[in-house]
XYZ file of C-alpha atoms in Angstrom:
305
model
C 90.853 129.025 67.502
C 86.807 128.679 66.872
C 84.619 126.661 68.840
C 83.467 124.825 65.818
C 85.193 121.194 66.691
C 88.527 122.900 66.375
C 88.317 123.656 62.941
C 90.197 127.081 62.862
C 92.750 128.133 60.474
C 95.500 125.753 60.207
C 93.414 122.564 61.177
C 94.306 119.392 59.159
C 91.784 118.918 56.567
C 90.076 115.429 56.345
C 89.296 113.078 55.201
C 92.708 111.411 54.979
C 93.323 109.193 52.046
C 92.325 105.401 51.748
C 93.795 102.803 49.397
C 93.344 99.098 48.983
C 96.356 96.998 49.796
C 96.868 94.063 47.634
C 98.866 91.071 49.038
C 98.193 87.449 48.317
C 98.822 86.636 51.995
C 95.509 87.849 52.951
C 93.629 85.330 50.834
C 90.091 86.496 50.200
C 90.283 89.351 52.696
C 90.197 92.942 51.248
C 92.409 95.225 53.037
C 92.235 98.794 53.001
C 94.790 101.297 54.506
C 93.266 104.669 56.141
C 96.435 106.897 56.156
C 95.734 109.251 58.907
C 99.395 109.413 59.266
C 99.217 111.732 56.170
C 96.685 114.239 57.687
C 99.413 116.580 58.875
C 102.991 116.382 59.365
C 103.020 117.696 62.951
C 99.442 116.531 63.874
C 98.972 113.219 62.194
C 96.258 110.667 62.519
C 94.709 109.954 66.065
C 96.916 112.726 67.654
C 94.794 115.352 65.832
C 91.492 113.643 66.017
C 92.060 113.292 69.913
C 93.305 116.927 70.431
C 90.514 118.641 68.063
C 87.480 118.884 70.370
C 89.848 119.314 73.489
C 91.294 122.394 71.698
C 87.840 123.731 71.068
C 86.840 123.139 74.565
C 90.115 124.769 75.977
C 89.296 127.747 73.813
C 85.697 127.921 74.942
C 86.760 127.819 78.541
C 89.182 130.576 77.883
C 92.194 128.522 79.046
C 95.576 129.979 77.525
C 97.613 126.996 78.588
C 97.386 123.153 77.951
C 99.257 120.730 80.430
C 99.784 117.106 79.576
C 101.719 113.916 80.440
C 103.846 111.609 78.616
C 107.088 109.690 78.569
C 110.332 110.740 77.208
C 109.580 109.555 73.606
C 105.812 110.476 73.656
C 104.292 111.290 70.391
C 101.348 112.940 72.260
C 103.809 115.383 73.937
C 105.283 116.383 70.639
C 101.863 116.880 69.084
C 100.591 118.761 71.919
C 103.419 121.294 71.613
C 102.806 121.541 67.985
C 99.124 122.025 68.401
C 99.606 124.773 71.038
C 101.941 126.897 68.848
C 99.776 126.560 65.758
C 96.679 127.518 67.644
C 97.983 129.960 70.167
C 98.083 127.843 73.364
C 100.949 127.779 75.902
C 102.151 124.453 76.623
C 103.322 122.389 79.530
C 104.682 118.706 79.325
C 105.119 116.707 82.432
C 107.550 113.921 81.475
C 107.904 110.617 83.351
C 111.327 110.174 84.711
C 114.532 112.260 85.213
C 115.709 115.192 82.965
C 118.677 114.030 80.692
C 120.544 116.400 78.507
C 120.944 116.792 75.634
C 117.143 116.254 74.995
C 116.136 113.439 72.879
C 114.802 114.419 69.466
C 111.074 114.132 70.665
C 111.370 116.362 73.528
C 113.743 118.786 71.835
C 111.115 119.070 69.192
C 108.426 119.673 71.673
C 110.782 122.371 73.452
C 111.522 123.866 69.846
C 107.756 124.442 69.649
C 107.564 126.322 72.763
C 106.664 123.677 75.365
C 107.857 123.886 78.889
C 109.181 120.613 80.321
C 108.944 119.498 83.850
C 109.685 115.997 85.201
C 108.167 113.560 87.618
C 109.895 110.595 89.221
C 108.397 107.260 88.355
C 106.675 107.050 91.732
C 105.046 110.532 91.654
C 104.178 109.912 87.839
C 102.137 107.168 88.720
C 99.958 109.603 90.944
C 99.870 112.164 88.099
C 96.091 112.336 88.016
C 95.298 112.656 91.637
C 93.769 115.761 93.032
C 96.771 116.402 94.931
C 99.361 116.127 92.158
C 97.208 118.253 89.841
C 96.804 120.903 92.802
C 100.632 120.913 93.002
C 100.891 121.349 89.389
C 98.540 124.249 89.338
C 100.409 126.056 92.191
C 103.528 125.882 90.263
C 102.301 126.655 86.728
C 98.924 128.517 87.188
C 95.678 127.450 85.554
C 95.745 125.233 82.596
C 93.532 122.918 80.610
C 94.400 119.395 81.263
C 95.000 116.618 78.811
C 95.389 113.198 79.982
C 98.412 111.100 79.056
C 98.039 109.811 75.473
C 95.277 112.659 75.063
C 92.404 109.967 75.560
C 89.299 111.375 77.384
C 85.813 111.731 76.127
C 86.326 114.398 73.867
C 89.193 112.433 72.252
C 86.720 109.566 71.644
C 84.362 111.953 70.005
C 86.976 113.122 67.643
C 87.999 109.478 66.730
C 84.234 108.507 66.393
C 84.135 110.513 63.089
C 86.406 108.075 61.407
C 83.871 105.293 60.408
C 81.730 107.901 58.545
C 84.640 109.010 56.679
C 85.762 105.711 55.854
C 81.856 104.597 54.725
C 81.707 107.645 52.288
C 85.390 106.625 50.904
C 84.518 102.943 50.382
C 80.699 103.196 49.218
C 81.839 102.275 45.695
C 83.574 99.172 47.134
C 80.411 98.257 49.087
C 81.457 99.695 52.361
C 83.600 97.861 55.032
C 83.028 95.133 57.507
C 85.726 95.783 60.356
C 88.157 98.601 61.447
C 91.441 97.770 62.856
C 93.719 100.139 65.045
C 96.730 99.789 67.265
C 95.911 100.515 70.932
C 98.137 102.408 73.577
C 95.612 103.963 75.879
C 92.291 102.858 74.177
C 90.754 106.245 73.236
C 91.056 105.706 69.545
C 89.197 102.182 69.622
C 86.777 103.627 72.017
C 85.838 106.179 69.383
C 85.909 104.164 66.305
C 83.663 101.575 67.981
C 81.149 104.334 69.224
C 80.926 105.844 65.741
C 80.525 102.499 63.859
C 77.232 101.823 61.903
C 75.404 98.828 62.831
C 76.585 95.443 61.692
C 80.396 96.833 61.614
C 82.966 95.761 64.353
C 86.306 97.263 65.544
C 89.454 95.385 66.591
C 92.035 96.876 68.578
C 95.627 95.627 68.982
C 97.282 96.632 72.092
C 100.870 97.326 71.758
C 101.753 96.843 75.410
C 102.090 93.482 77.463
C 99.150 92.699 79.448
C 96.795 94.992 77.341
C 93.835 93.120 78.406
C 93.066 95.969 80.964
C 92.380 98.307 78.171
C 89.075 96.666 77.908
C 88.049 98.691 81.160
C 89.452 101.838 79.682
C 87.665 101.522 76.444
C 84.312 100.777 78.268
C 84.971 103.873 80.609
C 85.868 106.217 77.954
C 82.572 104.928 76.055
C 80.482 105.826 78.912
C 81.891 109.112 79.208
C 81.749 109.952 75.557
C 78.603 108.314 74.533
C 76.646 107.576 77.806
C 77.241 103.641 77.556
C 79.791 101.023 75.985
C 79.334 99.219 72.970
C 79.647 95.595 72.176
C 80.867 95.998 68.702
C 84.667 95.954 69.360
C 87.213 93.311 70.576
C 90.958 93.348 71.583
C 93.698 90.950 70.090
C 96.324 91.150 72.788
C 98.701 88.453 71.323
C 100.721 90.840 69.009
C 102.731 92.878 71.598
C 106.037 91.578 70.930
C 107.049 91.730 74.315
C 105.515 95.022 75.428
C 105.510 98.764 74.645
C 108.224 99.725 72.120
C 109.622 96.279 72.233
C 110.490 94.412 69.148
C 111.617 90.931 68.023
C 113.417 89.448 65.091
C 109.885 88.123 63.884
C 108.467 91.510 63.806
C 111.374 93.066 62.257
C 111.400 90.653 59.546
C 107.765 91.039 58.854
C 108.125 95.041 58.664
C 111.043 94.616 56.323
C 109.160 92.304 54.072
C 106.088 94.439 54.072
C 108.309 97.265 53.041
C 109.828 95.231 50.079
C 106.460 94.425 48.956
C 104.612 97.646 49.283
C 107.183 100.338 49.687
C 105.790 101.487 53.034
C 107.751 101.759 56.171
C 105.831 100.663 59.279
C 106.431 102.157 62.518
C 107.381 99.343 64.925
C 105.838 100.535 67.996
C 102.348 100.683 66.750
C 101.644 100.348 63.079
C 103.912 97.051 62.433
C 102.195 95.086 65.228
C 98.733 96.015 64.273
C 99.521 94.869 60.576
C 101.144 91.812 61.580
C 97.993 91.076 63.773
C 95.647 91.549 60.752
C 97.756 89.096 58.624
C 97.826 86.570 61.148
C 93.962 86.859 61.787
C 93.333 86.848 58.125
C 95.669 83.452 57.659
C 93.661 81.606 60.462
C 90.400 82.707 59.017
C 89.272 85.215 61.569
C 87.562 87.424 58.868
C 85.125 86.092 56.566
C 85.942 85.525 52.935
C 85.449 88.539 50.997
C 85.521 90.822 54.288
C 86.517 94.435 53.621
C 88.801 95.399 56.544
C 90.238 98.833 57.248
C 93.663 99.138 58.912
C 93.924 102.794 60.375
C 97.439 103.943 59.989
C 97.512 106.327 62.856
C 101.108 107.405 62.376
C 104.734 106.545 61.768
C 104.352 105.060 58.124
C 106.231 106.364 55.341
C 106.913 105.687 51.692
C 110.569 104.451 50.660
């Protein structure tokens, strides 16, 4: 891979498509879907944007191995394995919990792409980023380039910061945009989007885990590391987690099913359905000004019927 922001052969080509979603429940709000899930089948959306500059940095430092962390169903684990195979890195996935055989589809897919899997019990996993744990992993696996859980670090935020300029160019004929919305797991995507926004625009993040208020500190930390200081153009909407990470309720399922019937688009229940439900709820309560142009970033997991 070359050092030019990870744009070697095989890199997904941006921009991803964008299209207006017409739905009378939005009132006067104009909603556009930024289909980052269509960037690449194996490296969709924010997964590629987070990995892009990290892969370039690993190549610059001449690291041949990537090591990262994740749960047993982590999309980040699967994407890192795919990126390693595509760009010539060995990959190691440190998985939370005990090994269970046969492997689930996410881990089986990572293993099929060459990732070596190792496991930490939940107590040890909580200390995954301590110097002691990293030293033990280096003693066991040798030198590696470390990617944090979820892929969110300063370089990941820089990659996500490129989204607003893409959107601005794509919506120039529509008069630009007023707000960008994204689902939040670790805060890296929101930190980057807010860091790349033009003046007068704002970003809204929808945490998908219960107690997501703590992500405010994570977003600020990532922005300091990536851009030198946090920005004030973003907010969190923490009331749409539906019970916590990967949890769902009949209300969320009904919304996603109705959305599919209306628009022919299946929404991922872990991230995208929660964000979309939140956007519709905010529009209904007048949180967006009449005529506002709002962009929802579909980071992954959506598909046509």
